[in-house]
Coordinates of N, CA and C in Angstrom, one line a residue:
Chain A
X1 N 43.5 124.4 157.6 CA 43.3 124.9 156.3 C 44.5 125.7 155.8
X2 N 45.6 125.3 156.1 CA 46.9 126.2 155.9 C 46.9 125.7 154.6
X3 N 47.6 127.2 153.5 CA 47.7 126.6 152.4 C 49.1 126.0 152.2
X4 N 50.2 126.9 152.0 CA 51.1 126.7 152.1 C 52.0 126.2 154.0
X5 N 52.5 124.8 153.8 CA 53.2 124.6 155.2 C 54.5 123.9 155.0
X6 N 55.4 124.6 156.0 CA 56.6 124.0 155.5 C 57.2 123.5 157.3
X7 N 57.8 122.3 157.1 CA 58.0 121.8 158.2 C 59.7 121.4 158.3
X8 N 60.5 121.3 159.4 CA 60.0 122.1 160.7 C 60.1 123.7 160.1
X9 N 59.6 124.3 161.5 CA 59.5 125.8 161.3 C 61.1 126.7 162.2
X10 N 61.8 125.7 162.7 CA 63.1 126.1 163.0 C 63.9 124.8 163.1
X11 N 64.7 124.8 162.7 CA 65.9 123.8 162.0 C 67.1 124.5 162.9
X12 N 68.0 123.7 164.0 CA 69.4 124.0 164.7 C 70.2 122.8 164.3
X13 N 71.8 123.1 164.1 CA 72.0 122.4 163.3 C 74.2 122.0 163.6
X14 N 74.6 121.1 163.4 CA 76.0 121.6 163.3 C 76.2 121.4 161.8
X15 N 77.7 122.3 161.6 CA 78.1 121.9 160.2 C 78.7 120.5 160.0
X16 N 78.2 120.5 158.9 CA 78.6 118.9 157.9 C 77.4 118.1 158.0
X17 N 76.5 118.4 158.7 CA 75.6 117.3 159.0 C 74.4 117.8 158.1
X18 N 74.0 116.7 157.1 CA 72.7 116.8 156.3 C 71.4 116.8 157.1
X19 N 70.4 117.9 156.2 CA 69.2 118.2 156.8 C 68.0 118.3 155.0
X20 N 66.7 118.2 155.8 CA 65.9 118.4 154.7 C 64.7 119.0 155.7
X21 N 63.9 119.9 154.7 CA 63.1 120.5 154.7 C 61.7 120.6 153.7
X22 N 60.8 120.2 154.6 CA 59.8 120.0 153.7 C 58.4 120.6 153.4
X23 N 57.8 121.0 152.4 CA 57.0 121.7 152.3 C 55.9 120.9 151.3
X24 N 54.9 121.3 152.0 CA 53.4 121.2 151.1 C 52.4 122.1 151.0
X25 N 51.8 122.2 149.7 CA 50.7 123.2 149.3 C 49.7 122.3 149.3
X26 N 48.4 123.1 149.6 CA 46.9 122.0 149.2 C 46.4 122.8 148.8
X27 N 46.5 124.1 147.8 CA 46.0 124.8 147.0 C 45.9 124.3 145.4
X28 N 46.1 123.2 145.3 CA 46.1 122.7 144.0 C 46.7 123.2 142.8
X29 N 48.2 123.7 143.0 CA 48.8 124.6 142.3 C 49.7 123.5 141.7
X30 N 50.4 123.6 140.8 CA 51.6 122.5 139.8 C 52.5 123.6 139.7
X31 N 53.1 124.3 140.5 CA 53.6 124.9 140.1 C 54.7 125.4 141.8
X32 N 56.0 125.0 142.2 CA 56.6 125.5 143.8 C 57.6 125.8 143.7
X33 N 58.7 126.6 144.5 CA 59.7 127.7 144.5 C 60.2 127.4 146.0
X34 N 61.7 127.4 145.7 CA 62.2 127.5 147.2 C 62.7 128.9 146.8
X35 N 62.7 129.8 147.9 CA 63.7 130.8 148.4 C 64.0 131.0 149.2
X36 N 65.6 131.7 149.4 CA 66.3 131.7 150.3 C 66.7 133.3 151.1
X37 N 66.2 133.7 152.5 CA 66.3 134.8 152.7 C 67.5 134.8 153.7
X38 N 68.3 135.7 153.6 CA 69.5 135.8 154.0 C 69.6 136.7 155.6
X39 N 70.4 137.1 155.6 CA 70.3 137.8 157.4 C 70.4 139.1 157.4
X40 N 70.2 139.8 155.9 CA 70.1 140.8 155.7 C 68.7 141.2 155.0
X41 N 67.7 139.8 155.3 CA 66.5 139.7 154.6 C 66.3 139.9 153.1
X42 N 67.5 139.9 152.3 CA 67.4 139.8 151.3 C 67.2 138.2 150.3
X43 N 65.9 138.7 149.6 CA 65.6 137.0 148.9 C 65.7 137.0 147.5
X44 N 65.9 135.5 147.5 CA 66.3 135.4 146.4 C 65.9 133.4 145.8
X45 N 65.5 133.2 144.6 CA 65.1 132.4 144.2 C 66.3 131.6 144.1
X46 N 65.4 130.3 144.5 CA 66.7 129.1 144.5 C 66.2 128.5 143.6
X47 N 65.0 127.3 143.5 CA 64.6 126.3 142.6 C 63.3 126.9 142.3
X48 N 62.3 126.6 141.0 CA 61.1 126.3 140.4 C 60.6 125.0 139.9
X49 N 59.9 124.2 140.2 CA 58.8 122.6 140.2 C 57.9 123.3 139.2
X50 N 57.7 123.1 138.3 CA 56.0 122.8 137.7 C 55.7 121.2 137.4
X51 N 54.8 120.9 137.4 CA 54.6 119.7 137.5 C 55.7 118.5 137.6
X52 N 56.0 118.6 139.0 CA 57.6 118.1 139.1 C 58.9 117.8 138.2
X53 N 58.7 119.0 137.6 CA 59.6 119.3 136.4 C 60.5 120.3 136.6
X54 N 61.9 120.3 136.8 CA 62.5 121.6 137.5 C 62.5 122.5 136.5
X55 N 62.2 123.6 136.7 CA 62.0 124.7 135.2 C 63.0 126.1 135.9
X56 N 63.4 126.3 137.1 CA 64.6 127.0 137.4 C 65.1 126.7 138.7
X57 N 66.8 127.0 138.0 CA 68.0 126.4 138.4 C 68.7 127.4 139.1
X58 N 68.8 127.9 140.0 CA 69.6 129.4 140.2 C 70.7 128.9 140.4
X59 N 71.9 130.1 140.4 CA 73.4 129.1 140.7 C 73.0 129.3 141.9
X60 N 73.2 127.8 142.7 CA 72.6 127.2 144.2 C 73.8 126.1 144.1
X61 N 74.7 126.3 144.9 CA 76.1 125.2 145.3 C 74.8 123.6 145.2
X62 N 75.5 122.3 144.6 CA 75.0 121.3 144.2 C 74.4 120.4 145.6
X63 N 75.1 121.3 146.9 CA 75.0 120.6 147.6 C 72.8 120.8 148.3
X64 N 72.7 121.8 147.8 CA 70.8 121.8 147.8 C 70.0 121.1 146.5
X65 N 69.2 120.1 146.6 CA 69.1 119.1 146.0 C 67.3 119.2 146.1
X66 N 66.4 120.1 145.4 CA 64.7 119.9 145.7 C 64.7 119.0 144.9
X67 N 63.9 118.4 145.7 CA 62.9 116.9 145.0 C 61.5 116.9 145.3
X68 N 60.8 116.6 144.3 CA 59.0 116.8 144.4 C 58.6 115.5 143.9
X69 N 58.1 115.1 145.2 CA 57.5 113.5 144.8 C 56.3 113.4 144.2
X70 N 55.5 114.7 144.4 CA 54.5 115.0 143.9 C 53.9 115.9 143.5
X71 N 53.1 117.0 143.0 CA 52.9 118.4 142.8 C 52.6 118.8 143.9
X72 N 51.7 118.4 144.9 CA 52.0 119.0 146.2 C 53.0 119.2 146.8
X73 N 53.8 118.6 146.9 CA 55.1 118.8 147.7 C 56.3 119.2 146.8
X74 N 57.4 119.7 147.5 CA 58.6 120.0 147.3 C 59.5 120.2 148.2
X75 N 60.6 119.2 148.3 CA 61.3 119.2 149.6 C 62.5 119.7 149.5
X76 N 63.3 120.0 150.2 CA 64.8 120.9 150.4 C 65.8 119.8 151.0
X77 N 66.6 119.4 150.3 CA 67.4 118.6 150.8 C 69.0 119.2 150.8
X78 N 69.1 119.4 152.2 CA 71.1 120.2 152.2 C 72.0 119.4 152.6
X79 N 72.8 118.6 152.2 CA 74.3 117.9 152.4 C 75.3 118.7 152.7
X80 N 76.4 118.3 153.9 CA 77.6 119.2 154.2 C 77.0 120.8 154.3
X81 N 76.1 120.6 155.5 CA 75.8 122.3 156.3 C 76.4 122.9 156.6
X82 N 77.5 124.2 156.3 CA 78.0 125.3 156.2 C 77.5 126.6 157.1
X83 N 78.2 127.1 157.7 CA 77.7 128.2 158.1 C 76.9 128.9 157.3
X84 N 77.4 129.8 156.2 CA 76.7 130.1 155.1 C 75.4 129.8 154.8
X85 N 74.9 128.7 155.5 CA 73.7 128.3 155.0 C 72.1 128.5 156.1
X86 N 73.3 129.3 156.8 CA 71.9 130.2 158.2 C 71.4 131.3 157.2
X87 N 69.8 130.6 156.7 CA 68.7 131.6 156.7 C 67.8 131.3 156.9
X88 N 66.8 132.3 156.4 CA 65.1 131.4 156.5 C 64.8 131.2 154.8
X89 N 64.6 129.7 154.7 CA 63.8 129.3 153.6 C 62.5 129.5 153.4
X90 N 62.2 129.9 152.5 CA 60.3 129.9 152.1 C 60.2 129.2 150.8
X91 N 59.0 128.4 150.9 CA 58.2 127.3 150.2 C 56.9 128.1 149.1
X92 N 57.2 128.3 148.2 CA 56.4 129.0 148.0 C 55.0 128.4 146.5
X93 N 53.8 128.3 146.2 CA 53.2 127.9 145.1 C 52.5 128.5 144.4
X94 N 52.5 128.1 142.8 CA 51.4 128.9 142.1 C 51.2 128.1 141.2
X95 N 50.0 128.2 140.6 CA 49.0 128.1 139.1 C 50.4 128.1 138.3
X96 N 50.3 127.6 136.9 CA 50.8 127.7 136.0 C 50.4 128.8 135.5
X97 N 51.3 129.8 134.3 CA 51.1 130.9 133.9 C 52.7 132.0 134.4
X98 N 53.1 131.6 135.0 CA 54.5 132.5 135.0 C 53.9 133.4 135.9
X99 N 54.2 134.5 136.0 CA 53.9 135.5 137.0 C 52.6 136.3 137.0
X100 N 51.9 135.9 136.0 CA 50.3 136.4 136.1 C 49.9 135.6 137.3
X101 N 50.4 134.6 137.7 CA 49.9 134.0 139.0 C 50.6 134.1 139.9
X102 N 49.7 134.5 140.9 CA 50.5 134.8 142.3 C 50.6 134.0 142.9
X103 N 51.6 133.9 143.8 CA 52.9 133.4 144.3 C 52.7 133.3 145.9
X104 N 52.0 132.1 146.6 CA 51.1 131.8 148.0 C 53.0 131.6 148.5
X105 N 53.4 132.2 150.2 CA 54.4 131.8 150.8 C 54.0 131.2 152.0
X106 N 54.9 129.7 152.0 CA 55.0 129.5 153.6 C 55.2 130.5 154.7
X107 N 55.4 130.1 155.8 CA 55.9 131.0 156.9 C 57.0 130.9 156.9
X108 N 57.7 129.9 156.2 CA 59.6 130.1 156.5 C 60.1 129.0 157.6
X109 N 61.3 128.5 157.5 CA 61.8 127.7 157.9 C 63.2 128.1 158.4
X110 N 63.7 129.1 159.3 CA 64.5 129.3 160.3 C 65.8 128.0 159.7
X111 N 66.8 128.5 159.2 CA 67.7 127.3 159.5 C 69.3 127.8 160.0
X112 N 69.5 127.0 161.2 CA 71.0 128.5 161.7 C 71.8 126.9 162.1
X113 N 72.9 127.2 161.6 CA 74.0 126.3 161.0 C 75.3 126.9 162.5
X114 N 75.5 126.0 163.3 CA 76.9 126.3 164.0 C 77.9 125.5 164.2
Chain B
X1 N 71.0 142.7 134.2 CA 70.6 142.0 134.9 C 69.3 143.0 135.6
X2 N 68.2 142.3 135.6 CA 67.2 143.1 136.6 C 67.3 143.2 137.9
X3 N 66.8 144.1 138.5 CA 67.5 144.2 139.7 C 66.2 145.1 140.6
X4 N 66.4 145.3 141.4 CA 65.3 146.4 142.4 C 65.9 146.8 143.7
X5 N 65.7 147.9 143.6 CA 66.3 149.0 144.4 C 65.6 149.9 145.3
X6 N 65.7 149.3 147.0 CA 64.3 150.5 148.2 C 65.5 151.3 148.8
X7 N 65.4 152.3 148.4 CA 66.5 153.5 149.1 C 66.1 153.3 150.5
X8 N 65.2 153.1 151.0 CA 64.8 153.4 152.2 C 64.9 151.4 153.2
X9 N 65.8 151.6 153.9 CA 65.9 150.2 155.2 C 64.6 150.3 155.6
X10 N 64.2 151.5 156.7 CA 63.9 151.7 157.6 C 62.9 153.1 157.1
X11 N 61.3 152.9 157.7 CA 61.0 154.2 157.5 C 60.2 154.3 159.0
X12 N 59.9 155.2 159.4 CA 58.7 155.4 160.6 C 57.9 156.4 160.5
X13 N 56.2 156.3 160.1 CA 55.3 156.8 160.5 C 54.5 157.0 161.6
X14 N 53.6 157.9 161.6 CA 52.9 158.2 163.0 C 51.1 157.6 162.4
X15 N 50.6 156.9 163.3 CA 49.5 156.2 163.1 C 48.7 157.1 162.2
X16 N 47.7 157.1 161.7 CA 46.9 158.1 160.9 C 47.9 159.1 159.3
X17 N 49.0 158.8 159.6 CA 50.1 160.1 159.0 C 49.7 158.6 157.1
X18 N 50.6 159.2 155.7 CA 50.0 159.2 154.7 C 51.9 158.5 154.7
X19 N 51.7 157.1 153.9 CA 52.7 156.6 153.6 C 52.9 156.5 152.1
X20 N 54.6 156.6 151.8 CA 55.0 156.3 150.5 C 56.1 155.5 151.1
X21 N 56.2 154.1 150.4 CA 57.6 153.9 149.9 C 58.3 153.5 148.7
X22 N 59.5 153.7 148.7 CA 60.3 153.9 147.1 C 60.6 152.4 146.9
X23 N 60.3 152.4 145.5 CA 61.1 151.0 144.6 C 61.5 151.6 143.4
X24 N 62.9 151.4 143.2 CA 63.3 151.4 141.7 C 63.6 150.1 141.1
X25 N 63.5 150.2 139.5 CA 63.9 148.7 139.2 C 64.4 149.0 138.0
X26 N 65.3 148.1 137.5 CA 66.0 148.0 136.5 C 65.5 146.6 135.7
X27 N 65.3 147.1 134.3 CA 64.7 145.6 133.7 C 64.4 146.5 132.0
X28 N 65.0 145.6 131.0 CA 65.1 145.8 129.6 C 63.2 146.3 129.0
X29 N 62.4 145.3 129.7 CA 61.1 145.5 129.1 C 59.8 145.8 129.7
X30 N 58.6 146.0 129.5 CA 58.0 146.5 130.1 C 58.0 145.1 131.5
X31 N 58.0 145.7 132.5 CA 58.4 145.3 133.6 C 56.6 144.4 134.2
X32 N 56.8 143.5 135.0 CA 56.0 143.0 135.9 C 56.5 143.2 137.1
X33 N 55.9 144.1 138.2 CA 56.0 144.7 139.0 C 55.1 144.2 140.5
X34 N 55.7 143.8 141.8 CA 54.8 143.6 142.7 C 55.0 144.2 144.2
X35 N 54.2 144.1 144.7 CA 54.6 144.4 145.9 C 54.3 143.4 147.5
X36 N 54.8 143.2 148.2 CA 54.6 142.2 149.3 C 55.0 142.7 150.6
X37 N 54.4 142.2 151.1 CA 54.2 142.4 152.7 C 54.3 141.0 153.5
X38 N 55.7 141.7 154.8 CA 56.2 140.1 155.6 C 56.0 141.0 157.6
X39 N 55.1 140.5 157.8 CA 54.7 140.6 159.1 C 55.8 139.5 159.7
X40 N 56.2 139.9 161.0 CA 56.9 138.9 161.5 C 56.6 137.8 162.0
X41 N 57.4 136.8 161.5 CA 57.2 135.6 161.5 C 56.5 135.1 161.1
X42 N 56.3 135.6 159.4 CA 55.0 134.9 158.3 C 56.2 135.4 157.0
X43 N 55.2 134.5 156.4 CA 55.7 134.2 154.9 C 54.9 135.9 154.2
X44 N 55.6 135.8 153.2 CA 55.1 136.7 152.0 C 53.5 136.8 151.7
X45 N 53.2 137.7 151.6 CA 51.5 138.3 151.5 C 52.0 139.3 149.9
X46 N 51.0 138.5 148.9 CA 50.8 140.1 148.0 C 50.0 141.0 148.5
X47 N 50.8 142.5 148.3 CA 49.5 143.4 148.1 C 49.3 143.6 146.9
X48 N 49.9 144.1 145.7 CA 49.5 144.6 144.4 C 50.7 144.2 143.4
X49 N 49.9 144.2 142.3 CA 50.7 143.6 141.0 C 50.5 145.2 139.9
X50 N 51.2 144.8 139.0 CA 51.0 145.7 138.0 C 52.1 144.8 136.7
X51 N 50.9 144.9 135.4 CA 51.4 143.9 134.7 C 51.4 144.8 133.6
X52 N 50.1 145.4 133.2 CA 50.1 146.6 132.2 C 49.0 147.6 132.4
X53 N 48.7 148.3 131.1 CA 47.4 149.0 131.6 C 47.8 150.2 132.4
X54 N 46.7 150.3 133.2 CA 46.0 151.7 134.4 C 47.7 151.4 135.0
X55 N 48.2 152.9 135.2 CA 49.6 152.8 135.9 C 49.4 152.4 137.4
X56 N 47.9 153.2 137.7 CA 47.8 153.0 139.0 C 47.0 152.0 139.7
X57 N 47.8 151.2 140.4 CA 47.0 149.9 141.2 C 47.0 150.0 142.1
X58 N 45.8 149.4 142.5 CA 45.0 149.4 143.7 C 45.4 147.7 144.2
X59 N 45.4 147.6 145.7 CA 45.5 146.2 146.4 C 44.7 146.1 147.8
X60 N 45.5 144.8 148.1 CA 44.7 144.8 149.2 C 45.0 146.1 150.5
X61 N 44.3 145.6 151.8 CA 44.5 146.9 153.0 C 45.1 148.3 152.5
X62 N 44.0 148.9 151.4 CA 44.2 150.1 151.4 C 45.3 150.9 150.9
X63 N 46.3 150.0 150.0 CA 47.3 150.0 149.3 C 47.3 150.4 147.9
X64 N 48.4 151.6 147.3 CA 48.2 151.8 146.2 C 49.6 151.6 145.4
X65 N 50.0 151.4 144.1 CA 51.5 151.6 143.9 C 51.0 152.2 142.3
X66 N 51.7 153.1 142.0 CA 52.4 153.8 140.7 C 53.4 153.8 139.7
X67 N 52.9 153.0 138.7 CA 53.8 152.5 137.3 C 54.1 153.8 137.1
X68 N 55.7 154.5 136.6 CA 56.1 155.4 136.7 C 57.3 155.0 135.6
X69 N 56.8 154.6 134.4 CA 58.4 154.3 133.5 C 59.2 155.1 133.3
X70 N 59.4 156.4 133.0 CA 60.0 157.7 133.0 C 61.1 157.6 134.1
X71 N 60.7 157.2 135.2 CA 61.3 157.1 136.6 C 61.8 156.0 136.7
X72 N 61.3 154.5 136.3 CA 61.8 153.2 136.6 C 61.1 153.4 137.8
X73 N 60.2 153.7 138.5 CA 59.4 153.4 139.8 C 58.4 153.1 139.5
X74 N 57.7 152.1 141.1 CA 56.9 151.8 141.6 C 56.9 152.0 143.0
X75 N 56.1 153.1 143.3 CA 56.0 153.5 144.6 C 55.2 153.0 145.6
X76 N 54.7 152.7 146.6 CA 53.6 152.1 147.1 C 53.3 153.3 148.1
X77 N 51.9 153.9 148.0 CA 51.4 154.4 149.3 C 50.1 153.8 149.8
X78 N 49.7 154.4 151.2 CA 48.6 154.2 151.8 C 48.3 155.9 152.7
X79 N 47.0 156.5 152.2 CA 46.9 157.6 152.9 C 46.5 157.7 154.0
X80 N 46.6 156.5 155.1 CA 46.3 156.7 156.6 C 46.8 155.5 156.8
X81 N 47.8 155.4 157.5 CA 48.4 154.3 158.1 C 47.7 153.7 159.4
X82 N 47.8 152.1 159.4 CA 47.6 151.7 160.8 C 48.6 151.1 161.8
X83 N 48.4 150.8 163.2 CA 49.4 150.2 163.6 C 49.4 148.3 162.9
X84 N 48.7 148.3 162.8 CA 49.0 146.7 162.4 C 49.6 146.8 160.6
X85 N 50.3 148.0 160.3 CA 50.6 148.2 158.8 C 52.2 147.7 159.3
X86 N 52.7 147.8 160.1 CA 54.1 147.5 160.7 C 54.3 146.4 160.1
X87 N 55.8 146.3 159.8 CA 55.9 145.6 159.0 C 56.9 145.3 158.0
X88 N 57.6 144.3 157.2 CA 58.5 145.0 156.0 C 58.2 144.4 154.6
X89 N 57.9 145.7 154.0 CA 57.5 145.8 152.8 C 58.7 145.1 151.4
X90 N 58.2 144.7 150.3 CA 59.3 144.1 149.5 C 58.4 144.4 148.3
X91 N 59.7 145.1 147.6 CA 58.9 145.3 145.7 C 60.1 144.2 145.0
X92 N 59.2 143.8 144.1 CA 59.5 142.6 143.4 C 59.8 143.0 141.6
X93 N 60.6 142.2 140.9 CA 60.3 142.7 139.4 C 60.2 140.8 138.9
X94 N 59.3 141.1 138.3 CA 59.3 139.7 137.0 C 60.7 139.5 136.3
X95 N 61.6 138.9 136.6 CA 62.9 138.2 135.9 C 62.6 136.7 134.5
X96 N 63.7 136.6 134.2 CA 64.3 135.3 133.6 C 63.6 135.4 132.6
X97 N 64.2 134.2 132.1 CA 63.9 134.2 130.0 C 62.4 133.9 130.3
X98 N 61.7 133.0 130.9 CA 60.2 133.1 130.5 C 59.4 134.3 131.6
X99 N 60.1 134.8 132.2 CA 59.3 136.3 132.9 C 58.6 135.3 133.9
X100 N 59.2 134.1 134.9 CA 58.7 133.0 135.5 C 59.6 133.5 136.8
X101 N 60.5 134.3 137.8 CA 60.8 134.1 138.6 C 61.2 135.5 138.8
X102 N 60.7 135.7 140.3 CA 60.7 137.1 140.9 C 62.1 137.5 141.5
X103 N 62.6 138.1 140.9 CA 63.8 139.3 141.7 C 63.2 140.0 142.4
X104 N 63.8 140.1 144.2 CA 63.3 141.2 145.2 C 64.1 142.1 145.5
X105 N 64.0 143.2 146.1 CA 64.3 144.3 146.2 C 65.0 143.6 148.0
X106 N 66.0 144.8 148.4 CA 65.9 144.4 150.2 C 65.3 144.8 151.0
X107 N 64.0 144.9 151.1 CA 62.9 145.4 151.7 C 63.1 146.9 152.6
X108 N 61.7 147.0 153.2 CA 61.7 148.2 153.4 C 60.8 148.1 154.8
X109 N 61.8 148.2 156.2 CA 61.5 148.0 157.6 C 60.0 149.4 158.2
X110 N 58.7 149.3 158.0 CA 58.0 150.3 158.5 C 57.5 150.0 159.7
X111 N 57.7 151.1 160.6 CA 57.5 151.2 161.8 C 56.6 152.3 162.2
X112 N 55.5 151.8 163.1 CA 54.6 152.9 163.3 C 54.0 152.8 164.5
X113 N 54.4 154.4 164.6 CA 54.3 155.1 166.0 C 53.3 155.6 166.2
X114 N 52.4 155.7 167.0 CA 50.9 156.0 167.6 C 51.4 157.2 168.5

């Protein structure tokens, strides 16, 4: 009965080599968010899906690519892995309505780049 | 730019003892304000929003936070702490042209000693 799940839950990795990360809600939400928490646990929005429509763009290097094949899902796709790019991602969904609707988070997806 | 600001990394209470912690935020309009809780190794939990209205909100586990415009704060307390309150706390502000994506604060590490 998990609502939010994002798979895998730790990602090891070398640099250059492309990876994806995937996430599904079964809360029936049109609406998913990648964020990126850093190693100073500070977060910060990457992408916005509403009905697989990207509605925000954060400056995110071109090499992170979310694609939502469906309103349940939204996947994280990284090309040319960087050190830089060790954090934990969270998957996150909501209702339509902007921020009157709260904002369900995965558990995070561990990603450490060497 | 909106922004949110926890003076505090790191706080430690004694089990039973009365918790506050600080958020300031910066933001042109009346603010959408939240607060979240990350137990380790889990995704984001709301405790409490504040959107307008009553300054003072109430949330879940016994949580309160304080619209405070004069100040640009939103405080969060709880007047008896538990050990399972451990934990790091994150205040959030409503950003971007449609008020659709959350700016976080860099949380706030509570530790509690019995």
């Amino acid at each position: 009965d998990t609502a939010v799940s994002q798979t895998p839950k730790y990602l090891v990795t070398q640099m250059g080599n492309d990876k994806s990360i995937k996430c599904e809600q079964n809360l029936g939400h049109d609406t998913m968010y990648w964020y990126k928490q850093d190693s100073k646990k500070f977060l910060k929005i990457m992408f916005s899906y509403n009905n697989k429509e990207l509605i925000i763009n954060e400056t995110v290097p071109n090499r992170f690519s979310p694609k939502s094949p469906d309103k349940a899902h939204l996947n994280l796709h990284i090309n040319s892995l960087e050190l830089g790019d060790s954090a934990v991602y969270f998957c996150a969904s909501s209702q339509s309505g902007g921020l009157l609707r709260e904002q369900f988070f995965g558990p995070g997806t561990r990603l450490t780049v060497l | 730019a909106q922004s949110v600001t926890q003076p505090d990394i790191h706080i430690t209470v004694s089990e039973g003892a009365s918790l506050e912690l600080r958020c300031n935020y910066s933001y042109g309009a009346t603010p959408y304000l939240f607060w979240y809780v990350q137990s380790p190794g889990q995704g984001l939990q709301l405790l409490l929003k504040y959107f307008s209205g009553d300054t003072l909100v109430q949330g879940i586990k016994g949580f309160e936070a304080e619209f405070k415009r004069s100040q640009s704060s939103f405080n969060l307390r709880k007047p008896s702490v538990h050990w399972s309150d451990a934990a790091e706390y994150f205040c959030a502000v409503g950003a971007g042209e449609y008020g659709n994506k959350l700016v976080f604060g860099a949380g706030t590490i509570l530790r509690v000693k019995s």
